[in-house]
Coordinates of C-alpha atoms and ligand atoms in Angstrom, one line a residue:
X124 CA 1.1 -1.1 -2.4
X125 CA 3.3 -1.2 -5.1
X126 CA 4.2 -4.9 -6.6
X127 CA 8.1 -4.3 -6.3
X128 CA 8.3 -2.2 -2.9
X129 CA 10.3 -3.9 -0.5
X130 CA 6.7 -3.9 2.1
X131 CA 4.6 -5.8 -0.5
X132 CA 7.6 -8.6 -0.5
X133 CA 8.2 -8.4 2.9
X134 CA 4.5 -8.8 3.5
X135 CA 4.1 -11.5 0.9
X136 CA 7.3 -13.5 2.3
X137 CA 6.3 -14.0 6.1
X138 CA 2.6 -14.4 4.9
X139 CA 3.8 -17.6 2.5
X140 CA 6.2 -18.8 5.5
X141 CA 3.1 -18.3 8.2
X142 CA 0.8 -20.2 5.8
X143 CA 3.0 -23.1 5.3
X144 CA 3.9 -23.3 9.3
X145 CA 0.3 -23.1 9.7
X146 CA -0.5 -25.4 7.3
X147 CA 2.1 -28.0 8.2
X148 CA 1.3 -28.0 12.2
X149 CA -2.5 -28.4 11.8
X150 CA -1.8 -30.6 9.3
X151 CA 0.0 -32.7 11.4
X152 CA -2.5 -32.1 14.8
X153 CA -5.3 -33.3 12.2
X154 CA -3.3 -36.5 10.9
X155 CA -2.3 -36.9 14.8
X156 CA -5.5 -36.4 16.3
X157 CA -7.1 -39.0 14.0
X158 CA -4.7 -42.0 14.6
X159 CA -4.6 -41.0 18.7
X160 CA -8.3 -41.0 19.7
X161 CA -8.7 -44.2 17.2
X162 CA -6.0 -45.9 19.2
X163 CA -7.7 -44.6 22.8
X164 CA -10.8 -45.4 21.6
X165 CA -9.4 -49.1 21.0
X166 CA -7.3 -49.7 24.0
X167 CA -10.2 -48.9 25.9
X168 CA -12.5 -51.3 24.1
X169 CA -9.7 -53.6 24.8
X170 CA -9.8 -52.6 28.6
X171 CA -13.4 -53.0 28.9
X172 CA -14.0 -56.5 27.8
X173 CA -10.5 -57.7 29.6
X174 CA -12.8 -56.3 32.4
X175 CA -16.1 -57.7 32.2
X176 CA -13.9 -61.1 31.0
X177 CA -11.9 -61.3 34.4
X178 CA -14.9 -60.5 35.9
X179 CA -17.4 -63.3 34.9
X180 CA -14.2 -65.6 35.6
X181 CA -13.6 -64.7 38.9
X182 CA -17.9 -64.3 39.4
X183 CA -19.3 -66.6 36.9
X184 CA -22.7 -66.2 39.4
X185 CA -23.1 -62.9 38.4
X186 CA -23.6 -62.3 34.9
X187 CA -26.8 -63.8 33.9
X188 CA -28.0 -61.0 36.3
X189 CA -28.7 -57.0 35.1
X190 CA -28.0 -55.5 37.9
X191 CA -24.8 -57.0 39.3
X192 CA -22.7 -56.4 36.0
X193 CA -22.2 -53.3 34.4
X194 CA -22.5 -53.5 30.6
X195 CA -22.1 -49.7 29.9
X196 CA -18.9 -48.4 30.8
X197 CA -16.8 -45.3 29.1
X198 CA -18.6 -45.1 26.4
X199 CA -17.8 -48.9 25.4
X200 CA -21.3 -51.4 25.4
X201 CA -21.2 -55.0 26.6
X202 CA -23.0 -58.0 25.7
X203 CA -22.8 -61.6 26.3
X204 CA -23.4 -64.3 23.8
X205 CA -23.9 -68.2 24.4
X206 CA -21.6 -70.6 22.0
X207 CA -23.8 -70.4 19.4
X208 CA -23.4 -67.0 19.5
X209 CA -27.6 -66.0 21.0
X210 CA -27.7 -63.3 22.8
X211 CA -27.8 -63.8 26.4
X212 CA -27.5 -60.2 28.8
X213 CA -26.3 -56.6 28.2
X214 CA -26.6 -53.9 25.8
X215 CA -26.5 -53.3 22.7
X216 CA -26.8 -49.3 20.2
X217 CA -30.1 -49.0 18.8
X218 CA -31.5 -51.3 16.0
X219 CA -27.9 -52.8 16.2
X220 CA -27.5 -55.9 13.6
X221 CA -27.0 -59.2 15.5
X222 CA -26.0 -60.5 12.1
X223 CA -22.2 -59.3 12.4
X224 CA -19.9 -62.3 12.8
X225 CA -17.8 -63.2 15.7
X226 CA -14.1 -62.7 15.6
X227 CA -12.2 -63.3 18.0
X228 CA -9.6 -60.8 19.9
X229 CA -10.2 -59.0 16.5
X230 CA -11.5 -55.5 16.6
X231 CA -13.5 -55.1 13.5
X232 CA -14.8 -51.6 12.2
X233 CA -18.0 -51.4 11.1
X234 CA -20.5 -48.9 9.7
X235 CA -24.7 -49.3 10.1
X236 CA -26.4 -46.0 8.7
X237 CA -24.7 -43.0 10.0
X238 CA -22.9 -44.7 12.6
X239 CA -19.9 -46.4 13.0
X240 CA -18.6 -48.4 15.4
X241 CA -15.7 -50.9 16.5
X242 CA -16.2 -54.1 17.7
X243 CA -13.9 -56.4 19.9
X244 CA -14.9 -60.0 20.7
X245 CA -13.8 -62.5 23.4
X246 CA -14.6 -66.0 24.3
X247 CA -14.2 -67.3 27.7
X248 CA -14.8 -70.6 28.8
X249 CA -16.6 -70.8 32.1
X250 CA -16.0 -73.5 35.1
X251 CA -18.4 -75.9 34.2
X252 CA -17.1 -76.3 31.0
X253 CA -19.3 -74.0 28.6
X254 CA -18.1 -71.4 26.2
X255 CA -19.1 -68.1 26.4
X256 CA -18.5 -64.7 24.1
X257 CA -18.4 -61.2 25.2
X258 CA -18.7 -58.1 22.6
X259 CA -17.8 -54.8 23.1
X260 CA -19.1 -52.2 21.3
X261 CA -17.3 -48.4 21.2
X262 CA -19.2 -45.9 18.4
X263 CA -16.3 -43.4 16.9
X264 CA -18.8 -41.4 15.3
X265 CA -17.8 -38.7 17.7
X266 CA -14.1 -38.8 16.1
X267 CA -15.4 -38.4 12.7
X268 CA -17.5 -35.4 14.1
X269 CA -14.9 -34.1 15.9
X270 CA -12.4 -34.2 12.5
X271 CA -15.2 -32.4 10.8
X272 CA -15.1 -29.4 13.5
X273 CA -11.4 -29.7 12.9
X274 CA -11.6 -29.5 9.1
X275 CA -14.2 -26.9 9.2
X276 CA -11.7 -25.0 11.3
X277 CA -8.9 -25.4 9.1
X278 CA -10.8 -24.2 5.7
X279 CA -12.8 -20.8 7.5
X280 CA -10.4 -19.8 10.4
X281 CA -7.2 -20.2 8.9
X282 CA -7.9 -18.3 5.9
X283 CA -9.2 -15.2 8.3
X284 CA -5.8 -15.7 10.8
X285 CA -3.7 -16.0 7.6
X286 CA -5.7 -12.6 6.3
X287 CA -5.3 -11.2 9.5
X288 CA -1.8 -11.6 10.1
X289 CA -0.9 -10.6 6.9
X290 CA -2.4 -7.2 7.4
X291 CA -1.3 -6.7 11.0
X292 CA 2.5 -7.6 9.6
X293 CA 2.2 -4.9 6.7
X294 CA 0.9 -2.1 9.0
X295 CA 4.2 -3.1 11.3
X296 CA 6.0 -3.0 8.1
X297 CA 4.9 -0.1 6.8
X298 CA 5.3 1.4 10.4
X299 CA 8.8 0.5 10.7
X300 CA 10.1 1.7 7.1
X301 CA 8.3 4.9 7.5
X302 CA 11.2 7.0 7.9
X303 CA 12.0 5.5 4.2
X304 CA 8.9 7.5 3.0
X305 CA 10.0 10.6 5.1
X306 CA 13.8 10.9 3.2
X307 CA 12.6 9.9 0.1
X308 CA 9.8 12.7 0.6
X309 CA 12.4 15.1 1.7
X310 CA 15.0 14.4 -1.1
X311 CA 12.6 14.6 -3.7
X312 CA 11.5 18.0 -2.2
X313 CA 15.3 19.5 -2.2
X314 CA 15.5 18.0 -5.6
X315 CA 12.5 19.5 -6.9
X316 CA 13.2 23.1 -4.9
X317 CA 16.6 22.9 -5.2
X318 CA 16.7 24.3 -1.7
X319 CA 19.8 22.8 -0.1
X320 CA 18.9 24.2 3.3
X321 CA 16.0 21.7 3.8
X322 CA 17.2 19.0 6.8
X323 CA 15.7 15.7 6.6
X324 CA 13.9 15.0 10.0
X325 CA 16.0 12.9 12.6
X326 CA 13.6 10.7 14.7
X327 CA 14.2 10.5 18.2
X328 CA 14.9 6.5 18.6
X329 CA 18.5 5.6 17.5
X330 CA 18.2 3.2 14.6
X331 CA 19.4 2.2 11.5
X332 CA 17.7 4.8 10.3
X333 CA 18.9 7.9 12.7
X334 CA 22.0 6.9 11.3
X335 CA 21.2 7.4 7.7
X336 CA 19.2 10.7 8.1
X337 CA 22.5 11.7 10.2
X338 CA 24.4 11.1 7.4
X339 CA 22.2 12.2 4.7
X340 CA 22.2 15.7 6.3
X341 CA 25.9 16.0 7.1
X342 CA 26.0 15.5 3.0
X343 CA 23.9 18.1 2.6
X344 CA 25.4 20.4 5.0
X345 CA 28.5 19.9 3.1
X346 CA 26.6 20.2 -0.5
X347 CA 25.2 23.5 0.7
X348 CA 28.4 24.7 1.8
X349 CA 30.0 24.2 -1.3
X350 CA 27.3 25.5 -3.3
X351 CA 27.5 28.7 -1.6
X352 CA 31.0 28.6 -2.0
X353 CA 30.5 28.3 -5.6
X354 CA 27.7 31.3 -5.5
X355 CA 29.7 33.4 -4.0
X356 CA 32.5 33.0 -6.1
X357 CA 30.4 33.8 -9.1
X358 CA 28.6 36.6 -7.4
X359 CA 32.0 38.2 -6.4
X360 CA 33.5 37.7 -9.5
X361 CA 30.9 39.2 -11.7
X362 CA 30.6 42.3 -9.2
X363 CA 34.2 43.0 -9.5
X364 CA 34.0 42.6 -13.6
X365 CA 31.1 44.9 -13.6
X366 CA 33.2 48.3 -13.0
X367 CA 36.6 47.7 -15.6
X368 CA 33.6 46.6 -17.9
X369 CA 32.2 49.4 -17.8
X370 CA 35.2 51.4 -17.7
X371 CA 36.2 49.6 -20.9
X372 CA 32.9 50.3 -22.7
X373 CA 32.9 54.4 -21.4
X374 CA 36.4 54.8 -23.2
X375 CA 35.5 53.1 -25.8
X376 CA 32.6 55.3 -26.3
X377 CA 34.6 58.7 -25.7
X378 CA 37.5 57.4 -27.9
X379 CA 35.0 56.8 -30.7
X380 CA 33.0 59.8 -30.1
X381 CA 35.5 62.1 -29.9
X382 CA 39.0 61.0 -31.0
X383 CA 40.7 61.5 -34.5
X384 CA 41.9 57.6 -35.6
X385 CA 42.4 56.2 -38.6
X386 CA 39.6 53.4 -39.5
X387 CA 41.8 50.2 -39.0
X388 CA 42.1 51.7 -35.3
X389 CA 38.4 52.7 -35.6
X390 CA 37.5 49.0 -36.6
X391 CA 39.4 47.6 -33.4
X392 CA 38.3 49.8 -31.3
X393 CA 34.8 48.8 -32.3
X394 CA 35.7 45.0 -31.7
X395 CA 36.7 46.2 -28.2
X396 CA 33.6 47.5 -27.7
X397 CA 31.6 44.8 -29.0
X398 CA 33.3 42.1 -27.1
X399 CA 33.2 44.7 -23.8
X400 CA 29.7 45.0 -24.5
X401 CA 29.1 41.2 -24.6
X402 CA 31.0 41.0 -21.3
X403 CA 28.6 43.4 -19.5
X404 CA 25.8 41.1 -20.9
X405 CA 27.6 38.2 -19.4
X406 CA 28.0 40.1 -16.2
X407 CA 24.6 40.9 -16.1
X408 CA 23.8 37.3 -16.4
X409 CA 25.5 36.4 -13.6
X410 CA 24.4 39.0 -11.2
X411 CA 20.5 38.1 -12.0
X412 CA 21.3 34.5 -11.7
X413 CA 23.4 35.3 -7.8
X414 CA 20.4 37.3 -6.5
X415 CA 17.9 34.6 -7.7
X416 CA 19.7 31.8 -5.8
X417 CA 20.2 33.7 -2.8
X418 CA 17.9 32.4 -0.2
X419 CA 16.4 35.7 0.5
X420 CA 15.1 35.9 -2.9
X421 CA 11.1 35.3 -3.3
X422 CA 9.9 37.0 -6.3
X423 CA 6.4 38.1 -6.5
X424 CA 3.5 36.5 -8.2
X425 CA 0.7 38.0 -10.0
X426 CA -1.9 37.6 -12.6
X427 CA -0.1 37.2 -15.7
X428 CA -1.5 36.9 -19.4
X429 CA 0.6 34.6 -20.9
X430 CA -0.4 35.3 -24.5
X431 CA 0.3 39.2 -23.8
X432 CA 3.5 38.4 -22.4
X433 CA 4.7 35.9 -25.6
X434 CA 3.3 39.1 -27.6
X435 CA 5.4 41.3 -26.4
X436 CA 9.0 39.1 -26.4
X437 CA 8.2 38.1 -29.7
X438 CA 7.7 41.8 -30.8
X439 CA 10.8 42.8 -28.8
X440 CA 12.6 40.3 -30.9
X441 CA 11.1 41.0 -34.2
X442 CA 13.6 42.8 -36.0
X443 CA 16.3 39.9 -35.2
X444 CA 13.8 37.7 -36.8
X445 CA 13.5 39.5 -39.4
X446 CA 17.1 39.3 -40.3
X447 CA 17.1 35.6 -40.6
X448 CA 12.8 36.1 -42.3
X449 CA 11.8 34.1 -39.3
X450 CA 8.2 34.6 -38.8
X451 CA 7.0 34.1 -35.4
X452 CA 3.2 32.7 -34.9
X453 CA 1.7 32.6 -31.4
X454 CA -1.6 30.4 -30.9
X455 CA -3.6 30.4 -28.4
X456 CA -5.9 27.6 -26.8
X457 CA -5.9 28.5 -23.2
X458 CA -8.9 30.6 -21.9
X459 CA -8.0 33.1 -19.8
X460 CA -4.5 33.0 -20.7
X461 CA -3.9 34.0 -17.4
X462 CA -1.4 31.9 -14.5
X463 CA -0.2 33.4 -11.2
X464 CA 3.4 33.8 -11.7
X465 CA 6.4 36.4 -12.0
X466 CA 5.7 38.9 -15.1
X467 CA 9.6 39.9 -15.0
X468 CA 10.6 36.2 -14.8
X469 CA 8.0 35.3 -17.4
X470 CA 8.5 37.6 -20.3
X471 CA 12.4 36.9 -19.7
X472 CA 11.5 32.9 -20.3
X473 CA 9.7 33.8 -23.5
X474 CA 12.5 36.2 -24.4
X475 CA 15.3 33.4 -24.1
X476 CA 13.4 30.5 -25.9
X477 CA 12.1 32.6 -28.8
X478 CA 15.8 34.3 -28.8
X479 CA 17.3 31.0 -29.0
X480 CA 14.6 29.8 -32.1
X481 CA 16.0 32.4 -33.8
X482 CA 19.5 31.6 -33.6
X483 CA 19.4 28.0 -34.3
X484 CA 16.1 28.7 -36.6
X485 CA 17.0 28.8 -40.2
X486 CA 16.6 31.6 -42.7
X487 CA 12.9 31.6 -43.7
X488 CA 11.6 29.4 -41.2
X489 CA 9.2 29.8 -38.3
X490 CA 9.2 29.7 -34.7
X491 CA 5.2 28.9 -33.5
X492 CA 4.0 29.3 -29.6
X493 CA 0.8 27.1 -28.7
X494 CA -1.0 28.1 -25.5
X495 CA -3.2 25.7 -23.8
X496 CA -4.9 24.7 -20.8
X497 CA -4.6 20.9 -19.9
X498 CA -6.0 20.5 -16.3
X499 CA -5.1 23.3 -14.1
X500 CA -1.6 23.3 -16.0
X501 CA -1.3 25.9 -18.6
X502 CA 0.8 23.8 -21.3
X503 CA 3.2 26.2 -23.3
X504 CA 5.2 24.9 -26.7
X505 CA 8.2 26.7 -28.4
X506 CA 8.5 24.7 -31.7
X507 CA 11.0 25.8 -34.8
X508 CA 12.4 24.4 -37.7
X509 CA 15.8 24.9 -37.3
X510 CA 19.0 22.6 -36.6
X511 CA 18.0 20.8 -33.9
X512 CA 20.1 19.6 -30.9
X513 CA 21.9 16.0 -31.2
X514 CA 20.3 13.6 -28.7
X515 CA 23.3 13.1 -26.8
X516 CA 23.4 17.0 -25.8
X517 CA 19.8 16.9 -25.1
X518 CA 20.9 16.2 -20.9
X519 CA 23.1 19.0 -21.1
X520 CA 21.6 21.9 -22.5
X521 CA 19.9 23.2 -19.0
X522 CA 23.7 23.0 -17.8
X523 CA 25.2 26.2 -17.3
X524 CA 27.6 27.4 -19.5
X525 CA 27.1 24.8 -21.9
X526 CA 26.7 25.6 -25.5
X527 CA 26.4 22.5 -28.2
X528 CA 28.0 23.7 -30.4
X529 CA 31.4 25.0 -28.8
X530 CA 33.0 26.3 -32.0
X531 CA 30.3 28.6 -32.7
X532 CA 32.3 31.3 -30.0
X533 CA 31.1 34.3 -32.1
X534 CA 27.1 33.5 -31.4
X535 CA 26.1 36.1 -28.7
X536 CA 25.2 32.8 -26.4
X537 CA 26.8 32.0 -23.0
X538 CA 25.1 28.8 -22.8
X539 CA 22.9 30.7 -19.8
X540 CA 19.4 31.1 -21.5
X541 CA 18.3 27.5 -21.2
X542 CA 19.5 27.4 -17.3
X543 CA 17.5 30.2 -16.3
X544 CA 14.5 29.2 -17.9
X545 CA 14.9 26.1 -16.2
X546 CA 15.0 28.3 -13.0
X547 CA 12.3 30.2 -13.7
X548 CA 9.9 27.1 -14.2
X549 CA 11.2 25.9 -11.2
X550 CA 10.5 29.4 -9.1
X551 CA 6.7 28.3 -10.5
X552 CA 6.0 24.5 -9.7
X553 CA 6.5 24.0 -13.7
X554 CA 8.1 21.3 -15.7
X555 CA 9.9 21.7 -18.8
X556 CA 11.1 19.3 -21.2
X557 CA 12.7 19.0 -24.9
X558 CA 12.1 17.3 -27.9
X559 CA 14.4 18.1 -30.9
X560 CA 15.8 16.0 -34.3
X561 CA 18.8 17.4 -35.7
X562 CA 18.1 19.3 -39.0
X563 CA 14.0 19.2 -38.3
X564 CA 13.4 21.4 -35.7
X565 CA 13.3 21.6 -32.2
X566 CA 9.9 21.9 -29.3
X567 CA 10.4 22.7 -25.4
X568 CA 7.1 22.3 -23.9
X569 CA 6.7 24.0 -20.5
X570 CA 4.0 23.1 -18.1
X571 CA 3.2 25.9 -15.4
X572 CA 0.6 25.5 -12.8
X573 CA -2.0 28.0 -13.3
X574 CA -1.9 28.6 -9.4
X575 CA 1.6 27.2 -8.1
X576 CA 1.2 25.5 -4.8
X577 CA 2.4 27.5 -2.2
X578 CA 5.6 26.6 -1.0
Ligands
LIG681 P1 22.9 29.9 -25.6 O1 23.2 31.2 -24.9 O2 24.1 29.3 -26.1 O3 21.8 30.0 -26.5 P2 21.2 28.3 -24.0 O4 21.3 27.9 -22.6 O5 20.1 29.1 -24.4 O6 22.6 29.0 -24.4 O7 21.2 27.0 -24.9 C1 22.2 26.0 -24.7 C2 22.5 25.3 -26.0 O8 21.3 24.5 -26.3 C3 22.7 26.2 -27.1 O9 24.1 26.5 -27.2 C4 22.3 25.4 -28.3 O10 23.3 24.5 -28.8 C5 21.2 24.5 -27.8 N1 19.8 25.1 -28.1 C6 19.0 25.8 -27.3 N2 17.9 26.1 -28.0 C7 18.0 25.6 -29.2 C8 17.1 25.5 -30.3 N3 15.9 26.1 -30.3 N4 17.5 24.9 -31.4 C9 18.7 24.2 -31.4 N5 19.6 24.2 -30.4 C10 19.2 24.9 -29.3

């Protein structure tokens, strides 16, 4: 349980509130219970001695004799004293001091061993004149034992109710904002797949939180509507660019194969064709990137060498790097260099982020590829020396169309390489990240799962 989810302060909230109510209302029963049973324990001290008292008044015959008084009564013991204060009839708790002095209609606590006790005393005077003194005697031992219980109740069972309670509440908490876990699964999964035809799942009892998963996916319905809107466009676009393109580019070889034209009209009819030619790259572009987001597409995966594939892009690029005495270095750590994945895809990734260390490399600098296994990840680095990317354009280079530098229109770039090997690590359960400093260099380091998940 994490210490800022909203269950661990929900839980920790109603568990402080239950302990204090807990704590207040057996506080109060135990301060209660104390001052009730002393004050019934007194008022029936009182009661038994008003008792034997009206009775020796009313039968003054009787109470030299055992048997026709009754000195035990509710727990309260009797005796009789004569004035100077000898003990004449009735009972007394064992090994009970006969030292204690005589107040009268005082009830005195007192405490002999383990036991203690209250004591009321009366005098009476009798008929014939003589004074007499009754004692009652009521042990409240029993309270004090009864407290105990009470105490020993408060410091072992309330602990384990409190305990109790508290987890009962968090598995009802964690119950009831279970459909929290289920979007925030689901979104993270559309983020991560970037698969806007996932639905969150609506659960069947109409609550607060139907009503957000309702809403959640009629956003999404209308996100994926408009995406496809947006693909389509693209898609339909670069199909009907592909044929003038081409068109453009088949004159322009004819005219220069086999027309007569002076070389001014030579040199723009080579600037036609370059600029045609970068089109059709464009257009190509485009078309790869339509197929791959249509939802039919699921491209194979294989065993794929990874150090054999970044062999071959950087020989494919070689002579470019030579141009600018870029040397490329390739290192590998990761035994087998081998990852289930797309071979295609793959060598195209390598191809883009080697391509692009070569255009923002600098003349006689490097561009180095480390390989290496960390986990069941196989960790790939594209480091060079060259220009760097500011910070601030560090979010937006996996954009598409988005080239840093915007003034640099002649570079063969679209501002597409970066996006599609974004895609590509996505199509294989990878992560990919940057790290650059302007004028020292720049890294991406990829992470690709050596066996993706299946999806
Ligand atoms: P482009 O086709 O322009 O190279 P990319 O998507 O490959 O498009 O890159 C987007 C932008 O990121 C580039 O225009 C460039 O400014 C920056 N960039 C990419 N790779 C590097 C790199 N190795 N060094 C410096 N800047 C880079």
């Amino acid at each position: 349980m994490k210490p800022h989810s909203i269950k661990f302060k929900i839980t920790c909230w109603y568990t402080l509130i239950l302990t204090l109510v807990f704590a207040a209302v057996l506080g109060g029963v135990f301060i209660s219970s104390e001052f009730y049973s002393e004050d019934m324990i007194k008022a029936e001290l009182q009661d038994e001695v008003k008792d034997l008292q009206e009775e020796m008044l009313r039968y003054p015959e009787h109470f030299p004799r055992q048997d026709y008084v009754s000195y035990y009564d509710d727990g309260v013991l009797l005796s009789i004293y004569d004035e100077e204060f000898n003990f004449i009839n009735g009972v007394l708790p064992d090994s009970f001091s006969l030292e204690i002095p005589f107040q009268e209609s005082e009830i005195q606590t007192v405490q002999t061993g383990q036991d203690s006790w209250f004591i009321l005393d009366e005098k009476i005077s009798l008929p014939d004149g003589s004074d007499l003194w009754i004692r009652g005697i009521h042990s409240f031992s029993s309270i004090v034992l009864m407290i105990q219980r009470l105490k020993l109740l408060i410091t072992f069972v309330l602990p384990l109710l409190i305990l109790f309670t508290a987890f009962m509440g968090f598995r009802l908490v964690q119950r009831s904002l279970h459909p929290v876990s289920v979007i925030t699964n689901t979104v993270n999964e559309i983020t991560d797949s970037s698969d806007l035809s996932l639905r969150l799942p609506e659960s069947g009892i109409k609550d607060e939180f139907f009503h957000l998963t309702e809403t959640f996916n009629k956003m999404l319905t209308h996100l994926e509507q408009q995406f496809l809107r947006e693909q389509e466009f693209s898609s339909d676009a670069a199909h009907e660019l592909r044929t003038p393109v081409s068109i453009i580019l088949s004159h322009c070889e004819y005219s220069l194969a086999e027309l007569e034209m002076s070389p001014e009209v030579r040199k723009e009819f080579l600037c036609i064709q370059a600029k045609a030619l970068q089109m059709s790259q464009l257009v190509s572009h485009l078309l790869n990137i339509a197929r791959a987001e249509s939802t039919g597409f699921h491209p194979s995966f294989e065993e794929v060498d990874l150090e054999i594939l970044a062999e071959s892009a950087a020989d494919e690029l070689a002579g470019k790097a030579a141009q600018k005495e870029i040397r490329i270095e390739i290192q590998n750590y990761l035994k087998p260099p081998v990852i289930q994945g797309n071979t295609e895809l793959l060598f195209r990734l390598f191809i883009n982020l080697i391509d692009n260390g070569i255009q923002y490399g600098r003349t006689g600098g490097y561009i180095k590829i480390f390989l290496e296994q960390r986990g069941k990840n196989a960790c790939i680095r594209v480091s060079d020396d060259g220009i760097g990317i500011p910070e601030e354009n560090l979010d937006k280079i996996w954009n598409r169309f988005y080239r840093s530098d915007k003034s640099r229109s002649d570079s063969a770039g679209f501002g597409l390489g970066l996006f599609i090997v974004k895609y590509i690590v996505r199509l294989h359960r990878g992560t990919i990240a940057v790290e650059s400093e302007v004028g020292r260099g720049t890294s991406f380091i990829l992470t690709l799962p050596i066996t993706p998940p299946a999806s």
